mmCIF file of C-alpha atoms in Angstrom:
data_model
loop_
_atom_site.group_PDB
_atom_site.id
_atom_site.type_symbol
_atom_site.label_atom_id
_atom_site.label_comp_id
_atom_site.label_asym_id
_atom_site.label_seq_id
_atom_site.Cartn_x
_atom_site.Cartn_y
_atom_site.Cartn_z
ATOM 1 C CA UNK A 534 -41.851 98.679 -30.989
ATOM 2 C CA UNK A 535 -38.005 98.882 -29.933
ATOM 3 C CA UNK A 536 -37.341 100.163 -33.415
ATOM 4 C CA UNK A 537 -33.279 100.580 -32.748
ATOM 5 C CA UNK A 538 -33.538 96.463 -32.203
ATOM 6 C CA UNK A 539 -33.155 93.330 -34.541
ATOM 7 C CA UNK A 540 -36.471 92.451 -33.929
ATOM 8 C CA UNK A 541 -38.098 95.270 -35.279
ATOM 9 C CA UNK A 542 -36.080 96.153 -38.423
ATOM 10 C CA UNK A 543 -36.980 92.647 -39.676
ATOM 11 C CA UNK A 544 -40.138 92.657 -39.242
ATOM 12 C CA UNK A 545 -40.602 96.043 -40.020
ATOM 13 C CA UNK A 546 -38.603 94.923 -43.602
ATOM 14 C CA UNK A 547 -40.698 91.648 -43.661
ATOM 15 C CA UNK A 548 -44.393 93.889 -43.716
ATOM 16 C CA UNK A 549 -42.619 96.854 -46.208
ATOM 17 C CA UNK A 550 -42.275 93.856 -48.333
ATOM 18 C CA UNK A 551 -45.765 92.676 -48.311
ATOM 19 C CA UNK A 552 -46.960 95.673 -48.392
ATOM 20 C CA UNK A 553 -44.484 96.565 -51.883
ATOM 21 C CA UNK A 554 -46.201 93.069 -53.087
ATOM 22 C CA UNK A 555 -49.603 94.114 -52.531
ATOM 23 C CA UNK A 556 -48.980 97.643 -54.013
ATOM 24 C CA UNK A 557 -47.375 95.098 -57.497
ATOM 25 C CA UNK A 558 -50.169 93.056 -57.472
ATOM 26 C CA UNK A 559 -52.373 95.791 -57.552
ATOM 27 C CA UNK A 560 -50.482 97.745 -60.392
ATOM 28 C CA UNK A 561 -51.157 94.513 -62.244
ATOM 29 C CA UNK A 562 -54.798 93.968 -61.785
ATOM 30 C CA UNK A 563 -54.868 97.932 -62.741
ATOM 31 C CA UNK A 564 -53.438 97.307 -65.978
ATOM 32 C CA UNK A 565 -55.007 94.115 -66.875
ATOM 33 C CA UNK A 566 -58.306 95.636 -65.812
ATOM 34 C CA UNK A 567 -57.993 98.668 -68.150
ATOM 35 C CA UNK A 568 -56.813 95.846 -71.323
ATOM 36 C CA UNK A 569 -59.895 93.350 -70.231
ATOM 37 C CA UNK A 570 -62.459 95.746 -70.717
ATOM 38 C CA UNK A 571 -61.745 96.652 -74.241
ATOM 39 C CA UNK A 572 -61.210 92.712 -75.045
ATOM 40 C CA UNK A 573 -64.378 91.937 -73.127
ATOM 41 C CA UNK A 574 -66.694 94.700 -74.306
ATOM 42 C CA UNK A 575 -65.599 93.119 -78.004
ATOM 43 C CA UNK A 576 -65.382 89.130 -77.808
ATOM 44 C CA UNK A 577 -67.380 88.225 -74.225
ATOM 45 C CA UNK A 578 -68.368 84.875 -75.622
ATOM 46 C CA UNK A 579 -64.795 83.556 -76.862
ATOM 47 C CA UNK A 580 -63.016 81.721 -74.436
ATOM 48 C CA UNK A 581 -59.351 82.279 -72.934
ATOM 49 C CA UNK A 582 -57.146 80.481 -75.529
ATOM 50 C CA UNK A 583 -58.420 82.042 -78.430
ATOM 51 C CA UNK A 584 -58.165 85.643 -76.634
ATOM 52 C CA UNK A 585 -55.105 84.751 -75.162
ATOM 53 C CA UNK A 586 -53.047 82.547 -77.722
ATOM 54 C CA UNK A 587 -49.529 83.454 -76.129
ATOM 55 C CA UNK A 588 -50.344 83.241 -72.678
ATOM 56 C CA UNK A 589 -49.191 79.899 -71.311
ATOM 57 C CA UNK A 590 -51.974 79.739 -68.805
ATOM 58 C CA UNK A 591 -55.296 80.727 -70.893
ATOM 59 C CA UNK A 592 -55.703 76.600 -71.719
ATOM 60 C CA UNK A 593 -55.751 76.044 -67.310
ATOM 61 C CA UNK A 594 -58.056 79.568 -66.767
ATOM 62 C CA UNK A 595 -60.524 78.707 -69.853
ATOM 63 C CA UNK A 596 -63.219 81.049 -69.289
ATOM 64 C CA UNK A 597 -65.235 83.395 -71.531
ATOM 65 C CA UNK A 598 -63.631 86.476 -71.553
ATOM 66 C CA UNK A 599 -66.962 88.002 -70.720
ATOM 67 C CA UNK A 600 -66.633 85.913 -67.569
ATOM 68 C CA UNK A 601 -63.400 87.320 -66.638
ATOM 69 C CA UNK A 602 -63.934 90.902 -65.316
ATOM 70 C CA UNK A 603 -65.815 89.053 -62.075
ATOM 71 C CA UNK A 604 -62.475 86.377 -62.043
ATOM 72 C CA UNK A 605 -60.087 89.331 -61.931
ATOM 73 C CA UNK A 606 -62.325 90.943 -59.234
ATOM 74 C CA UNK A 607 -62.075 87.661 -57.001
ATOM 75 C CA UNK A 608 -58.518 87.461 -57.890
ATOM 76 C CA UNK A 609 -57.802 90.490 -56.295
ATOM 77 C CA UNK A 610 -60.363 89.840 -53.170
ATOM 78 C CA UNK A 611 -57.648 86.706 -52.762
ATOM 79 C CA UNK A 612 -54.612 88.935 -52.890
ATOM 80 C CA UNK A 613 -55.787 91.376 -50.547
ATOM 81 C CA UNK A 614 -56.765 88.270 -48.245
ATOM 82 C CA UNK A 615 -53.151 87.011 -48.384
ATOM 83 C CA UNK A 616 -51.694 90.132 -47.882
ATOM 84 C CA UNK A 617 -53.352 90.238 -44.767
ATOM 85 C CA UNK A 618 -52.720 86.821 -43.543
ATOM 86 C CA UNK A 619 -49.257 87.238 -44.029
ATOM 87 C CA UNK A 620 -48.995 90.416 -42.636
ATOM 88 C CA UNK A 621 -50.550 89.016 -39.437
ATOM 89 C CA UNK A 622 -48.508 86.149 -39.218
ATOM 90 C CA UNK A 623 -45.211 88.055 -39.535
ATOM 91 C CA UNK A 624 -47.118 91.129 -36.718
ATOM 92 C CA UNK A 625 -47.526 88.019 -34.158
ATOM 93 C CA UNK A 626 -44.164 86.459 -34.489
ATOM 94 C CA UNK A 627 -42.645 89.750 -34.205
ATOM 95 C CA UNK A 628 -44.696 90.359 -30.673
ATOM 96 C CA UNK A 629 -43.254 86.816 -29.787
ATOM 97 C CA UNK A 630 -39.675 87.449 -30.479
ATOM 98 C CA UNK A 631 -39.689 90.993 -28.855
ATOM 99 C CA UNK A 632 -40.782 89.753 -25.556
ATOM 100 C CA UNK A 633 -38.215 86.820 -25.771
ATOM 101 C CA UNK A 634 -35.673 89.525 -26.687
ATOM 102 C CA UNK A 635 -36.607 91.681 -23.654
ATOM 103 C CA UNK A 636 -36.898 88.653 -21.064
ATOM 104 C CA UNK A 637 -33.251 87.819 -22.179
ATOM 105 C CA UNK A 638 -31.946 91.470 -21.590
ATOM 106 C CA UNK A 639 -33.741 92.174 -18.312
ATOM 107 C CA UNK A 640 -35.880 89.179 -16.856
ATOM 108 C CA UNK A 641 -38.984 90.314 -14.325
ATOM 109 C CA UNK A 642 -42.008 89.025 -13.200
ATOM 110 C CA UNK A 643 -43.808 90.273 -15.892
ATOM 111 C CA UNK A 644 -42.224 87.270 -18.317
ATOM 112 C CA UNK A 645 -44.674 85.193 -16.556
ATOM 113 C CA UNK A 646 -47.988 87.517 -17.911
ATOM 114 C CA UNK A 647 -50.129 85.422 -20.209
ATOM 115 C CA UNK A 648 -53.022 86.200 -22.284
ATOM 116 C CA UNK A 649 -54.676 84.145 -25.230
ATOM 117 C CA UNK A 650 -54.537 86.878 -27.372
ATOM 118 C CA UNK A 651 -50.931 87.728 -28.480
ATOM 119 C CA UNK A 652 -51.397 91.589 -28.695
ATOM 120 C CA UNK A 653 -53.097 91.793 -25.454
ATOM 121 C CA UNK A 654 -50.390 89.661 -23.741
ATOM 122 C CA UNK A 655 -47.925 91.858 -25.019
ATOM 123 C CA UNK A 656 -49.889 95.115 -23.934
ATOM 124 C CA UNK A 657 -50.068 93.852 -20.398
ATOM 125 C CA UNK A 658 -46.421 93.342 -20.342
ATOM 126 C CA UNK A 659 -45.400 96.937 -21.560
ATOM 127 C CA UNK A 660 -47.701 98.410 -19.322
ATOM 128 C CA UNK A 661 -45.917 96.217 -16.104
ATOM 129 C CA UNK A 662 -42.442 97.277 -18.034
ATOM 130 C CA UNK A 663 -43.058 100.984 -18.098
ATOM 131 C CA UNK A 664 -45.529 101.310 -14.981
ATOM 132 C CA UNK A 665 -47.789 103.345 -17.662
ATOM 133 C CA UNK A 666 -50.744 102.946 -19.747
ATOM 134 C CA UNK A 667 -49.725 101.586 -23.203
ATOM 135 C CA UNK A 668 -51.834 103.216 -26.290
ATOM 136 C CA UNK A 669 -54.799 100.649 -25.928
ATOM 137 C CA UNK A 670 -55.902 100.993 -30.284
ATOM 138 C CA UNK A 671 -52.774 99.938 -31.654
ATOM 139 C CA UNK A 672 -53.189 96.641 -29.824
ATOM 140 C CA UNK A 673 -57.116 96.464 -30.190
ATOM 141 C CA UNK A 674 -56.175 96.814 -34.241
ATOM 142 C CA UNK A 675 -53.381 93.810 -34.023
ATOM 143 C CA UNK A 676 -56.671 91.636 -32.000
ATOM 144 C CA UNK A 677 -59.162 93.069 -35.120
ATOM 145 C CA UNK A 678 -56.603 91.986 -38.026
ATOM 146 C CA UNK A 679 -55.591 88.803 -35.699
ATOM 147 C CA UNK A 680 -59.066 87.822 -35.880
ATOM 148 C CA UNK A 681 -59.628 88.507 -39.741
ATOM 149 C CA UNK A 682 -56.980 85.728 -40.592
ATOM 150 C CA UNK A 683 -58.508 83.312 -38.844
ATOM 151 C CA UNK A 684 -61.387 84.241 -40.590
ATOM 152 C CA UNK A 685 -59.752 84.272 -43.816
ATOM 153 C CA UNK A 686 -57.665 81.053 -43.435
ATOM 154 C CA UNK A 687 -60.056 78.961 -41.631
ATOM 155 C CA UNK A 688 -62.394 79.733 -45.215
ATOM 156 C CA UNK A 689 -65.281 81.103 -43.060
ATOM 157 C CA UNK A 690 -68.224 81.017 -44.657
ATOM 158 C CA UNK A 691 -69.453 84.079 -42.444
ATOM 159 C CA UNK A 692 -67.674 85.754 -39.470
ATOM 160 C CA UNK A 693 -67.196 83.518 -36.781
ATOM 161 C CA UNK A 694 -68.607 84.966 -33.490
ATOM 162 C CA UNK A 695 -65.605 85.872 -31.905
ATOM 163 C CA UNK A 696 -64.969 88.495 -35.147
ATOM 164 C CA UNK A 697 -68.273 90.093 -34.756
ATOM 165 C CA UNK A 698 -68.562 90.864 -31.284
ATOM 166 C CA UNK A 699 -65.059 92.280 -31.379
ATOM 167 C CA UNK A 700 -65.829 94.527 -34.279
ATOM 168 C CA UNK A 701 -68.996 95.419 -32.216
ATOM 169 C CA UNK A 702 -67.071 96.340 -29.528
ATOM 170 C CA UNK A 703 -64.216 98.259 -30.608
ATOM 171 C CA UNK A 704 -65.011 99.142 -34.534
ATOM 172 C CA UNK A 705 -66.493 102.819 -33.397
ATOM 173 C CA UNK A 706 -63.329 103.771 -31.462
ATOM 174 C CA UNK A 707 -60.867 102.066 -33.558
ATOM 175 C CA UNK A 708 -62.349 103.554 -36.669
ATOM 176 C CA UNK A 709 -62.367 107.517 -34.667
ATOM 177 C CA UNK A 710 -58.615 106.502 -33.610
ATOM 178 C CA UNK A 711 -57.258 105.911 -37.570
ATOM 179 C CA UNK A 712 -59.732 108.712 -38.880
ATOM 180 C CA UNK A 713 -56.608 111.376 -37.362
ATOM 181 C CA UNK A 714 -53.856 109.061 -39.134
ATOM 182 C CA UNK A 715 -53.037 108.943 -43.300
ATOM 183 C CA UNK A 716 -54.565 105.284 -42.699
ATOM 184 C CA UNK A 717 -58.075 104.927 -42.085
ATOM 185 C CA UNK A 718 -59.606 101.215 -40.912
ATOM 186 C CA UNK A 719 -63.562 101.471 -42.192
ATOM 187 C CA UNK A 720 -64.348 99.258 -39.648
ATOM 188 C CA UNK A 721 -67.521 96.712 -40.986
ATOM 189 C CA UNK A 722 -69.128 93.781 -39.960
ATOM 190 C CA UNK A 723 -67.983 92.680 -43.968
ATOM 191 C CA UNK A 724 -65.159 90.540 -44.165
ATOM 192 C CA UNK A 725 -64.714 90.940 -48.119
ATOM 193 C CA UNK A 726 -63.418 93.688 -49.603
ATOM 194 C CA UNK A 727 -66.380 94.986 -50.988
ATOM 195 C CA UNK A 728 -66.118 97.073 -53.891
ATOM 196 C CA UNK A 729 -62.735 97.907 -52.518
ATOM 197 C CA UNK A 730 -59.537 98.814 -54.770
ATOM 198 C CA UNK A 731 -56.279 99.610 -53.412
ATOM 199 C CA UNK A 732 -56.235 103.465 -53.689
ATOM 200 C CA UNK A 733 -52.835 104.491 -55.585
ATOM 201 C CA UNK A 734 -51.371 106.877 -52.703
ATOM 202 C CA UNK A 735 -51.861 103.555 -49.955
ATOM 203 C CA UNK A 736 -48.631 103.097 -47.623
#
């Protein structure tokens, strides 16, 4: 990803940091996870300010405490959701300004390539640049996330058509391609985060 280049040491800086803000919002629901259940277990029927007395925002949240171990759960669904549709949006600009970057250094006729989706645009492009086949999964992964913000931002109800049939078609080897990496993708139809927590040795 012409890591010796502008381009990529900002991004790559820009998605460390998202990913160091996930990790601290994580940390956070860990710890007020482990306090809520203690509180929760004792008072489930008082509500937020009288729990909370010194927290500035218990008045806005005003829930029954016993209500809040679901509202901490959906918190975090929302977190992870962000962290994904910024992620994205930083991956695409970044596939934007490196082919800018490379048209500028050494124009061909492969500026002209054009594709819908970013990451197979880009693909096409390396493969004309190098005259060999670029790794096809690292692209297919940018199309599955690329697809799960739109889902995510648009407020989908359930996953638009486009999603699904590109999880049908790619979620078997994309899933086999991560299993030999530190990072696996669990591949689903399910667009939430079911039952998911951030596991503490994620990168």
């Amino acid at each position: 990803m012409m890591p010796k280049t502008p381009v990529a040491s900002r991004f790559l800086l820009r998605l460390i940091d998202v990913g160091d803000q996930i990790c601290f919002s994580a940390l956070r629901q860990w710890e007020f996870d482990r306090i809520l259940s203690g509180v929760a277990a004792q008072s489930p029927k008082d509500f937020t300010p009288a729990v909370f007395a010194a927290n500035p925002f218990s008045n806005r949240i005003y829930r029954r405490v016993g209500d809040l171990p679901q509202f901490s759960s959906d918190a975090e669904q929302v977190a992870l959701k962000m962290g994904v549709i910024a992620s994205v949006e930083h991956v695409l600009a970044c596939l934007e300004e490196m082919q800018t970057f490379r048209a500028a250094l050494a124009s061909t006729n492969a500026d002209a390539i054009s594709n819908d989706a970013e990451e197979e645009q880009l693909r096409l492009k390396i493969e004309a640049w190098s005259g060999a086949k670029a790794t096809a999964a690292y692209f297919r992964t940018i199309g599955l996330f690329r697809l799960l913000r739109n889902h995510y931002a648009h407020l989908n109800d359930k996953p638009h058509p486009a999603l699904k049939s590109y999880i049908a078609a790619n979620a078997t080897t994309l899933n086999r391609f991560w299993a030999k990496a530190p990072t696996q993708l669990h591949t689903s139809t399910s667009t939430r985060f079911q039952g998911y927590r951030l596991p503490s040795n994620w990168r």
